[in-house]
Short mmCIF file of N, CA and C in Angstrom, two decimals:
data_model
loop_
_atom_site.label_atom_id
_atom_site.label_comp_id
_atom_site.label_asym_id
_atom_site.label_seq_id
_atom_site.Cartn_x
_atom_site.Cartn_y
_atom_site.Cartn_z
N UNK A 1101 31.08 -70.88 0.53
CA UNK A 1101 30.78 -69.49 0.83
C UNK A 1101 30.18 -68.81 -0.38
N UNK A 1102 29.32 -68.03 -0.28
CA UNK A 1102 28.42 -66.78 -1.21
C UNK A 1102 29.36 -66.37 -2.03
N UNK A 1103 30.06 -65.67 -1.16
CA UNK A 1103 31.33 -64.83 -1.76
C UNK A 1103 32.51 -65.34 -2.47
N UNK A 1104 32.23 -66.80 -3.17
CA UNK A 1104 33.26 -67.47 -3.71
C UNK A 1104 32.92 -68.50 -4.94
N UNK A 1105 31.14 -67.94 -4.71
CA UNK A 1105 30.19 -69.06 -5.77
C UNK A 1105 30.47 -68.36 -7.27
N UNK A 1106 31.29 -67.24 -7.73
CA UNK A 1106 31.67 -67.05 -9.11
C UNK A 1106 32.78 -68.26 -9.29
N UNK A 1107 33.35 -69.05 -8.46
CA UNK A 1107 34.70 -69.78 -8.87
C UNK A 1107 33.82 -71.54 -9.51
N UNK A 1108 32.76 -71.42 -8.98
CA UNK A 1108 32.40 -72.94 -9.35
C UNK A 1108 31.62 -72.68 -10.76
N UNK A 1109 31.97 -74.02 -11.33
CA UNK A 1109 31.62 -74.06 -12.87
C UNK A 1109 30.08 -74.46 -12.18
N UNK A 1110 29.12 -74.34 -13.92
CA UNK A 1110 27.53 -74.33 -13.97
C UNK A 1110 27.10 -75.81 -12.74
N UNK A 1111 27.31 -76.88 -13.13
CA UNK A 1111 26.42 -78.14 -12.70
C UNK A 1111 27.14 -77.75 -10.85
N UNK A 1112 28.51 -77.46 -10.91
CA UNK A 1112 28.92 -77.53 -9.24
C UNK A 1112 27.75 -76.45 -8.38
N UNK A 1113 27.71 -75.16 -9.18
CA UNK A 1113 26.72 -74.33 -8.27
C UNK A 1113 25.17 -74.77 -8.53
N UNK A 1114 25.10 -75.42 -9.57
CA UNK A 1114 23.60 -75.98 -9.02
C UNK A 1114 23.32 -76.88 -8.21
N UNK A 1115 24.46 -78.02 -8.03
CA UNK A 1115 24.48 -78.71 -6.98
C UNK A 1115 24.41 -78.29 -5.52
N UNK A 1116 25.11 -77.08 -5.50
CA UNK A 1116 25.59 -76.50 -4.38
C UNK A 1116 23.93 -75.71 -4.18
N UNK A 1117 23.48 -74.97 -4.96
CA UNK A 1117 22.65 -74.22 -4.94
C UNK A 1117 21.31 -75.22 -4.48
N UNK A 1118 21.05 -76.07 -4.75
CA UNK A 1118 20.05 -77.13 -4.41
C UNK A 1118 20.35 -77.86 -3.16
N UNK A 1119 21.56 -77.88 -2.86
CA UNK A 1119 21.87 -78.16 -1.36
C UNK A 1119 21.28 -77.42 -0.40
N UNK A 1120 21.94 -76.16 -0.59
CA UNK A 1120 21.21 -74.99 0.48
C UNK A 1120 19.82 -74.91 0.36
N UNK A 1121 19.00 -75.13 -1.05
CA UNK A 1121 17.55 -75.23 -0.71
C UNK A 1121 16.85 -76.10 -0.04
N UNK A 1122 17.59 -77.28 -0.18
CA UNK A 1122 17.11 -78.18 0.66
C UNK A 1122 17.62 -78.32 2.24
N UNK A 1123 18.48 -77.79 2.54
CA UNK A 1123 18.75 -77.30 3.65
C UNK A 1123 17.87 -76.02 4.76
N UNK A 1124 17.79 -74.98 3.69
CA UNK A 1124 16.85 -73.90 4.04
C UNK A 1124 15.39 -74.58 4.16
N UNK A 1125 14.79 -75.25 3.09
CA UNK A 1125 13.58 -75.99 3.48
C UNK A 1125 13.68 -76.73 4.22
N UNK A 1126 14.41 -77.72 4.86
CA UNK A 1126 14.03 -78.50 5.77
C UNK A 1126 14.33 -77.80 7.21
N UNK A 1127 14.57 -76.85 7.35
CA UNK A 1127 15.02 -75.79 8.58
C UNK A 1127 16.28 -76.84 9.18
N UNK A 1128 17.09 -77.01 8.54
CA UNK A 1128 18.70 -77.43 9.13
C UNK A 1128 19.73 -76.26 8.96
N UNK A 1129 19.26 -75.07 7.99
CA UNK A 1129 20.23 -74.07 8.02
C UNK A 1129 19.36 -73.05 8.22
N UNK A 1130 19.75 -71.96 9.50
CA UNK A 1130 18.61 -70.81 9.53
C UNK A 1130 18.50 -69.69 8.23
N UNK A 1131 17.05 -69.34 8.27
CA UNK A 1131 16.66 -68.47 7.33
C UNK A 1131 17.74 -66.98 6.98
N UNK A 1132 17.70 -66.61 8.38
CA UNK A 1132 18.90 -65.59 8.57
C UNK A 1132 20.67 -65.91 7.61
N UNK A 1133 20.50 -66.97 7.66
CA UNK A 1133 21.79 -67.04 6.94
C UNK A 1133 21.71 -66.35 5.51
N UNK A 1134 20.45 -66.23 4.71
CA UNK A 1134 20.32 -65.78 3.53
C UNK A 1134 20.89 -64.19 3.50
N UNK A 1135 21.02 -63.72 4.46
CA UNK A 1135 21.27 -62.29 4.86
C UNK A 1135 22.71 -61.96 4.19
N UNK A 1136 23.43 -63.23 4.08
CA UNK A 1136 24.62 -63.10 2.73
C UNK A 1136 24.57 -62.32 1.91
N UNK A 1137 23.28 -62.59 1.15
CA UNK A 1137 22.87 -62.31 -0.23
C UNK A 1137 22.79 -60.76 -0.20
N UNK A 1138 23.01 -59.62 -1.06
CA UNK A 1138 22.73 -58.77 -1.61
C UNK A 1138 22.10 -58.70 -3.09
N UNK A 1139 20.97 -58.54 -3.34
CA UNK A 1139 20.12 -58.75 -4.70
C UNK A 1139 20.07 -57.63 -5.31
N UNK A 1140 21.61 -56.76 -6.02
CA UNK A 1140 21.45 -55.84 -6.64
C UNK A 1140 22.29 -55.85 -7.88
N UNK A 1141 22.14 -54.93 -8.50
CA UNK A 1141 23.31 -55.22 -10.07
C UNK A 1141 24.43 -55.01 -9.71
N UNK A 1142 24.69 -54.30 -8.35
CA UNK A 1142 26.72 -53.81 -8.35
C UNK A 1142 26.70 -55.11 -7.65
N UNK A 1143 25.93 -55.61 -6.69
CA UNK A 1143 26.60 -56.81 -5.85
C UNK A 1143 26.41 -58.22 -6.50
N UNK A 1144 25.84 -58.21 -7.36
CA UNK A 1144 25.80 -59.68 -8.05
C UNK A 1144 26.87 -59.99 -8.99
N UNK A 1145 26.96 -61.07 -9.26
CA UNK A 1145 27.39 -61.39 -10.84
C UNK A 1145 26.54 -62.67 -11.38
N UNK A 1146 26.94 -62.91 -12.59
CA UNK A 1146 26.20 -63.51 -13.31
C UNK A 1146 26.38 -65.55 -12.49
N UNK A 1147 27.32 -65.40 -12.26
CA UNK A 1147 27.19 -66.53 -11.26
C UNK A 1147 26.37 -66.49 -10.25
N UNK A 1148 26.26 -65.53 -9.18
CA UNK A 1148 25.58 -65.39 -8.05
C UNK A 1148 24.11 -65.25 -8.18
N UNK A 1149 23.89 -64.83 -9.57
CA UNK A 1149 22.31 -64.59 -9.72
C UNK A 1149 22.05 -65.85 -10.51
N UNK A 1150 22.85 -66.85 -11.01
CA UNK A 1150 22.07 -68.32 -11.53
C UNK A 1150 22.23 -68.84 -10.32
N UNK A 1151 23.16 -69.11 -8.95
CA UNK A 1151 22.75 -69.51 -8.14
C UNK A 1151 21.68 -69.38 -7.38
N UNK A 1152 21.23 -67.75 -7.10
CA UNK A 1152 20.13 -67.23 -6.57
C UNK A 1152 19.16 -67.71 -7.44
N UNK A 1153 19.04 -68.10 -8.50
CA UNK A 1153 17.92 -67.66 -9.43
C UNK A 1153 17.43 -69.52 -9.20
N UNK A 1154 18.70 -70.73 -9.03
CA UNK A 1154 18.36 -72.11 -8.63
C UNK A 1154 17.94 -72.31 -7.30
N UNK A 1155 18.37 -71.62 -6.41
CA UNK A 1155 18.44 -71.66 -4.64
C UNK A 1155 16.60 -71.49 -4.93
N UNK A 1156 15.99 -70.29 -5.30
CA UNK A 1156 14.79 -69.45 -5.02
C UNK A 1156 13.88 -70.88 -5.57
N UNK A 1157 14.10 -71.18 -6.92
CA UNK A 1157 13.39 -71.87 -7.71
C UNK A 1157 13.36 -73.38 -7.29
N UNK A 1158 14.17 -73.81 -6.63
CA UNK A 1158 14.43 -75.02 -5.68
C UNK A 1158 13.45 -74.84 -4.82
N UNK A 1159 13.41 -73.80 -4.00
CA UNK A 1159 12.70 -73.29 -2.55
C UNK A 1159 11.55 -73.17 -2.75
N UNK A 1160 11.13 -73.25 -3.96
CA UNK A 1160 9.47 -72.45 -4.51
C UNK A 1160 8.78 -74.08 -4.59
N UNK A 1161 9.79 -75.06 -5.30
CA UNK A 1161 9.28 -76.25 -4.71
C UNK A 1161 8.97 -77.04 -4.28
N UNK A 1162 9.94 -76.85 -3.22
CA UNK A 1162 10.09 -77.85 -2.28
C UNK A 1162 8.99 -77.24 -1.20
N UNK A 1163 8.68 -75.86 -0.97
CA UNK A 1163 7.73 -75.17 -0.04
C UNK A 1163 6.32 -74.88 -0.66
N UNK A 1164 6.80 -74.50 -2.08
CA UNK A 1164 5.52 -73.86 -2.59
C UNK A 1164 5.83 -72.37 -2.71
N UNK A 1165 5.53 -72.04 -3.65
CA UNK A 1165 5.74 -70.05 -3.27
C UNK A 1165 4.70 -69.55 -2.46
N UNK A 1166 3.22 -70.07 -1.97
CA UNK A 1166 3.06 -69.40 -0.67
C UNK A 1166 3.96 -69.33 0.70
N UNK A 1167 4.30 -70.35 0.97
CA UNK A 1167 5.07 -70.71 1.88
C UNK A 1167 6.17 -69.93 1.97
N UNK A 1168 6.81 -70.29 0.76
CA UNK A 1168 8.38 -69.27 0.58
C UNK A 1168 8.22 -67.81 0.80
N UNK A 1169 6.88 -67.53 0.25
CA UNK A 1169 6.53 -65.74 0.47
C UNK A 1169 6.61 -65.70 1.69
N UNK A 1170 5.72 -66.77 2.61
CA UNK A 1170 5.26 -66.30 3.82
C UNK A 1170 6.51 -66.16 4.40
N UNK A 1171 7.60 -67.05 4.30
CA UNK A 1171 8.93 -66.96 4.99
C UNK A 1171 9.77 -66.16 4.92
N UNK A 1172 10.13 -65.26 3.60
CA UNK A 1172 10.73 -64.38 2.98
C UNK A 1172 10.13 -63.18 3.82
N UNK A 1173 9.10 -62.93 3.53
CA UNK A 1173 8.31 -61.87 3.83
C UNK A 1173 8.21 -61.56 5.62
N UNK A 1174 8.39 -62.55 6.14
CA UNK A 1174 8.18 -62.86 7.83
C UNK A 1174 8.72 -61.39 8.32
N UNK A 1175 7.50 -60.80 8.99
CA UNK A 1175 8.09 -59.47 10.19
C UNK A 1175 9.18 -59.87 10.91
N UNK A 1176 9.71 -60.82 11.23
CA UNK A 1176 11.01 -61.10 12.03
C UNK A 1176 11.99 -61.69 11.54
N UNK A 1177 12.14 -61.52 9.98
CA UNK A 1177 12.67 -61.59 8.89
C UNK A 1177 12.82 -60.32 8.40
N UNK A 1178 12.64 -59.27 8.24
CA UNK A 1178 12.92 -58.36 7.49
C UNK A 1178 14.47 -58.12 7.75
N UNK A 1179 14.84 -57.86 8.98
CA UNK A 1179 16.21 -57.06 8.84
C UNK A 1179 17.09 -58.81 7.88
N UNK A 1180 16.92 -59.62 8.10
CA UNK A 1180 17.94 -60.93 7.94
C UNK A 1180 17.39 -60.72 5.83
N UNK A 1181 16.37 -60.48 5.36
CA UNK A 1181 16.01 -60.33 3.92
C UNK A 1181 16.20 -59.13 3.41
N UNK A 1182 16.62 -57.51 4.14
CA UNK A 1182 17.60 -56.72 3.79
C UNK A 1182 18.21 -56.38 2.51
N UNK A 1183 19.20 -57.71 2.30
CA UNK A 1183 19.75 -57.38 1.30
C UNK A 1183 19.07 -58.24 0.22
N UNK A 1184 18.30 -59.01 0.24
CA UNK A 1184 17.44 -59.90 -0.75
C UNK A 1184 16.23 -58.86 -1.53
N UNK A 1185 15.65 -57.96 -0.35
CA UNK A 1185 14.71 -57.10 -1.07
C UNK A 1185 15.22 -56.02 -0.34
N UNK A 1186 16.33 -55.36 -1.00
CA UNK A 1186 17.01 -53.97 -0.71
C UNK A 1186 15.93 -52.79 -1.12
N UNK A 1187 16.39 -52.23 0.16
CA UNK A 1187 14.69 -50.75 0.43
C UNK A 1187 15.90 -49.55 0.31
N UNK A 1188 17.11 -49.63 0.12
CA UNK A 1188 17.93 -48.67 -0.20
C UNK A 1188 17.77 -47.85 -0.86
N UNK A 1189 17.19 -47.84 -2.45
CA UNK A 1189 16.91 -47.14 -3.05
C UNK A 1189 16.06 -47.51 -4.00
N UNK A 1190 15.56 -47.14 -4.93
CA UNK A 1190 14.48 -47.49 -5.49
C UNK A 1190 14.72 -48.57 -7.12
N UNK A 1191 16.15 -47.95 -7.41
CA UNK A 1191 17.05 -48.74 -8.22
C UNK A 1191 16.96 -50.42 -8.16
N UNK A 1192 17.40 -50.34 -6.64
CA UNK A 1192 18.06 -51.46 -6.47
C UNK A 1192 16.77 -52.66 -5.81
N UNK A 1193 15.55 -51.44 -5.50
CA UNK A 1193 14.49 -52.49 -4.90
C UNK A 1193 13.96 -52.96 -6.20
N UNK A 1194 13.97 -52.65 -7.32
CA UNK A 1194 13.14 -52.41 -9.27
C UNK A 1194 14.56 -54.05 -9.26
N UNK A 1195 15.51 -53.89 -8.87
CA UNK A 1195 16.37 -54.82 -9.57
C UNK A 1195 15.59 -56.31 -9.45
N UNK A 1196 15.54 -55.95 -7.56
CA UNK A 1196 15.20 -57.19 -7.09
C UNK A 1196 13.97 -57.58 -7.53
N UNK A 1197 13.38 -57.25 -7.88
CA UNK A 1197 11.63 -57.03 -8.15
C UNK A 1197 12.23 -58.09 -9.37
N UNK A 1198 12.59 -57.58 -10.08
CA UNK A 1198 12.57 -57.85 -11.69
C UNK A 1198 13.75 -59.16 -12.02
N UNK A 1199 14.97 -59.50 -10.86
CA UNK A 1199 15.19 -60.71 -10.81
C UNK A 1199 14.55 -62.19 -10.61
N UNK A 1200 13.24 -62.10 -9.41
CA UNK A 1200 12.17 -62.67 -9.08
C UNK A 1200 11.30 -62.80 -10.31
N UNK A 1201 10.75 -61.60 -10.61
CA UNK A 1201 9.92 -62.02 -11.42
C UNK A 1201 10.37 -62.83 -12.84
N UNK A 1202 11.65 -62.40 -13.85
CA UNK A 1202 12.05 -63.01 -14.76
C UNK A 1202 12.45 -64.30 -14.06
N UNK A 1203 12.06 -64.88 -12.94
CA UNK A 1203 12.51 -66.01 -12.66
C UNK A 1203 11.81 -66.97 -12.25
N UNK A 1204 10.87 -66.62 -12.28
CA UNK A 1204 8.95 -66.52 -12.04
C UNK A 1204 8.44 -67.17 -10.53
N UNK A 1205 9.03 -65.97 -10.24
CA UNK A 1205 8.85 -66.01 -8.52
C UNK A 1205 8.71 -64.76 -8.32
N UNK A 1206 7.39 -63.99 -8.59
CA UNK A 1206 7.12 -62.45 -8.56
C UNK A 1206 6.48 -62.04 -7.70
N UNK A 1207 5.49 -63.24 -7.03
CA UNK A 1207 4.93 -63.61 -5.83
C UNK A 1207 5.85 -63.36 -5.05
N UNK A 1208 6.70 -63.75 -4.63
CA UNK A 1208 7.29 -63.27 -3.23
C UNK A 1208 7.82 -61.71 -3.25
N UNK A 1209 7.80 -61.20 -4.43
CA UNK A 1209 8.00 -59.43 -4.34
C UNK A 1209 6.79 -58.43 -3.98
N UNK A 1210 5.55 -58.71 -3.87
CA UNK A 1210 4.11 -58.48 -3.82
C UNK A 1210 4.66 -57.48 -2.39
N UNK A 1211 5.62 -57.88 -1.39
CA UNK A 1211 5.64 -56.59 -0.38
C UNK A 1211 6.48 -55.38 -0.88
N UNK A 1212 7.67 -56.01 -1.57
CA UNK A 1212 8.06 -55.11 -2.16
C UNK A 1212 8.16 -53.97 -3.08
N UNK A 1213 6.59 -54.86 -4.20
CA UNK A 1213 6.22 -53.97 -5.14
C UNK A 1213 5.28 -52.91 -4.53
N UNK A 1214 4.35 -53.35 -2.83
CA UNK A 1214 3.70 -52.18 -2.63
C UNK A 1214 4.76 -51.19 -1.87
N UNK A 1215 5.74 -51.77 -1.39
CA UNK A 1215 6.85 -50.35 -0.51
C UNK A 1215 7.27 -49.66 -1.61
N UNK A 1216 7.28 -50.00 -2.95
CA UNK A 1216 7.80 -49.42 -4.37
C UNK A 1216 6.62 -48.24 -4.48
N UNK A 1217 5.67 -48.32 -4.39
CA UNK A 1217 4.47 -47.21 -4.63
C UNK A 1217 4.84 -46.42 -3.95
N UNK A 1218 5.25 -46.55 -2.63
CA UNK A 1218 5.47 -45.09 -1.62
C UNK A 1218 6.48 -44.86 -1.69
N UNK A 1219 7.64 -45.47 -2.28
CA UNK A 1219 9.31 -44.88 -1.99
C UNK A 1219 9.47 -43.88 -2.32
N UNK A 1220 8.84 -43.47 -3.54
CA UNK A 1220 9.07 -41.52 -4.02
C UNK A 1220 8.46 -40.57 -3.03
N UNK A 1221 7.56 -40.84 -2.41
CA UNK A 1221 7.41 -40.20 -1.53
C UNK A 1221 8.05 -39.57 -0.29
N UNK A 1222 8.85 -41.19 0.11
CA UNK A 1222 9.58 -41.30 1.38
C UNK A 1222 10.74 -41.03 1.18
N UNK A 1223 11.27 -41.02 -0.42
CA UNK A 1223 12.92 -40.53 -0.62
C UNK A 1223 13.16 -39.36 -0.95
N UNK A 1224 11.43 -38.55 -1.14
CA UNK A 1224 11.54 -36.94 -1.02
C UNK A 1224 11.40 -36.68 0.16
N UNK A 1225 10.63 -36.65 1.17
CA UNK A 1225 10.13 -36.61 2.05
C UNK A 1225 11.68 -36.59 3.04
N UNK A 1226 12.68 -37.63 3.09
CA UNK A 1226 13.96 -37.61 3.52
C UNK A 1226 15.00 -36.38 2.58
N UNK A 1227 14.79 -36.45 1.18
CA UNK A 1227 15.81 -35.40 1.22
C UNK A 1227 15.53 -33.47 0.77
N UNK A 1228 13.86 -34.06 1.50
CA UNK A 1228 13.52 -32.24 2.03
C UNK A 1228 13.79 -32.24 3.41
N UNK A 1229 13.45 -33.72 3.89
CA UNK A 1229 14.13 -33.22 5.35
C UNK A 1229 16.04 -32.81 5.54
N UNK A 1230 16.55 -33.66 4.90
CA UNK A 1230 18.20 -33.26 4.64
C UNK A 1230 18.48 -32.16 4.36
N UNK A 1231 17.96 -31.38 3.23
CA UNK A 1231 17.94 -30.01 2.82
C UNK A 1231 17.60 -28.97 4.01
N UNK A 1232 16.59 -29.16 4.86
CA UNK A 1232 15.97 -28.37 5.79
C UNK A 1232 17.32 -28.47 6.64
N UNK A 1233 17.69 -29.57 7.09
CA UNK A 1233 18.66 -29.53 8.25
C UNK A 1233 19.95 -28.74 7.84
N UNK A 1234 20.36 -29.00 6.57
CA UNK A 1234 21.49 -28.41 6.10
C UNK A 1234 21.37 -26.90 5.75
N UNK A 1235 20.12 -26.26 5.51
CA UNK A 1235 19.91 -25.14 5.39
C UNK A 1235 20.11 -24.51 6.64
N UNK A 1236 19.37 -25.28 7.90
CA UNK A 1236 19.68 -25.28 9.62
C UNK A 1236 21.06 -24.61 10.23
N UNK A 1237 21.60 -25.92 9.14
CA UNK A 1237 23.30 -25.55 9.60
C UNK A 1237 24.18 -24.70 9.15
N UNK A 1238 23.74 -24.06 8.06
CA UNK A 1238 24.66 -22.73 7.16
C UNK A 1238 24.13 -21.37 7.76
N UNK A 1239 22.57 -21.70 8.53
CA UNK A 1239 22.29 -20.09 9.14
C UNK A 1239 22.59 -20.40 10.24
N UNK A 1240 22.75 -20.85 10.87
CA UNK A 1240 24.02 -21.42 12.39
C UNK A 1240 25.13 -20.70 12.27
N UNK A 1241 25.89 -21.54 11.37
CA UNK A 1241 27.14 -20.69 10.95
C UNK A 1241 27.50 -19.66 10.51
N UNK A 1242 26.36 -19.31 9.94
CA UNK A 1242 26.55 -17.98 9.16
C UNK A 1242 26.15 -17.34 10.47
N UNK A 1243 25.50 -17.16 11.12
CA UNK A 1243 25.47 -16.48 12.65
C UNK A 1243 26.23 -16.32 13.37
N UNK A 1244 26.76 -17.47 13.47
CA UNK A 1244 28.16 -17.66 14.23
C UNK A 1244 29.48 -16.54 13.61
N UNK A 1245 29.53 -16.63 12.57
CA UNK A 1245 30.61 -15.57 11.95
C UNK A 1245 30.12 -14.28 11.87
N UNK A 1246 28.81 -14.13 11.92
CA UNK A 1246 28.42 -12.63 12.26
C UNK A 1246 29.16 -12.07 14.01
N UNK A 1247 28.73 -13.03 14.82
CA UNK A 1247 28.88 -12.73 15.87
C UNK A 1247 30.32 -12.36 16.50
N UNK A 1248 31.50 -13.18 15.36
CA UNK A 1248 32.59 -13.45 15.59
C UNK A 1248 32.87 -11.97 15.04
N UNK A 1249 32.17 -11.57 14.08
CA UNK A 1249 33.10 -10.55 13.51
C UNK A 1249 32.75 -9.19 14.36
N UNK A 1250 31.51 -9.35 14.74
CA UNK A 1250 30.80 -8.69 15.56
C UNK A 1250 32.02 -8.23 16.93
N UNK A 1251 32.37 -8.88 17.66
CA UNK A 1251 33.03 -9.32 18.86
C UNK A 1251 34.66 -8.71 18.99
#
């Protein structure tokens, strides 16, 4: 299990970690299973990201990093790669970006680095819309207690 790969010493998780690549490449374990993974600094540790960092680098050869992009990247893949290239916040998409690339697999972030150009946009854009609604809801209420006192 993902969630238990800090307990194995270095050579066990590369073993382990080269298993699953060769598993994931030969399509005997579905792609979706990667959906484990969360690729951020609170959810990793330094174990989970040398595994990630052997799993990716395994996968890049055995496929090629076009290939691996094309798979990673797949429109019917996005929700199952989620937490691999987290769109949460802009933090945590810069993490993933920059795990890939120091790992020299920067190629498969190329969608991520262009959703990175528009995120300031789209994370103002959401919290002027939040603000608007919440402004919505205090002259609601504040109406509402006019009326009450009114009454």
């Amino acid at each position: 299990q993902y969630s238990l790969i800090h307990r194995l010493e270095t050579n066990k998780l590369r073993n382990v970690a080269k298993l699953f690549a060769h598993l994931f490449a030969s399509d005997a374990l579905p792609w979706p299973c990667l959906k484990a993974i969360r690729m951020t600094e609170d959810d990793t540790t330094s174990s989970s990201r040398i595994f990630c960092k052997i799993l990716f680098q395994e996968l890049s050869e055995l496929l090629g990093l076009k290939l691996l992009s094309q798979k990673l990247n797949a429109p019917d893949m996005e929700d199952a790669m989620s937490g691999i290239f987290p769109k949460d916040s802009m933090r945590n998409a810069r993490f993933s970006i920059n795990f890939f690339t120091s790992i020299g697999l920067g190629g498969v972030t190329d969608a991520m680095r262009e959703w990175l150009k528009h995120a300031p946009a789209q994370f103002a854009a959401a919290a002027a819309e939040k603000a608007a609604k919440e402004a919505e809801e205090r002259a609601a209420e504040e109406e509402r207690e006019r009326e009450r006192r009114a009454a």
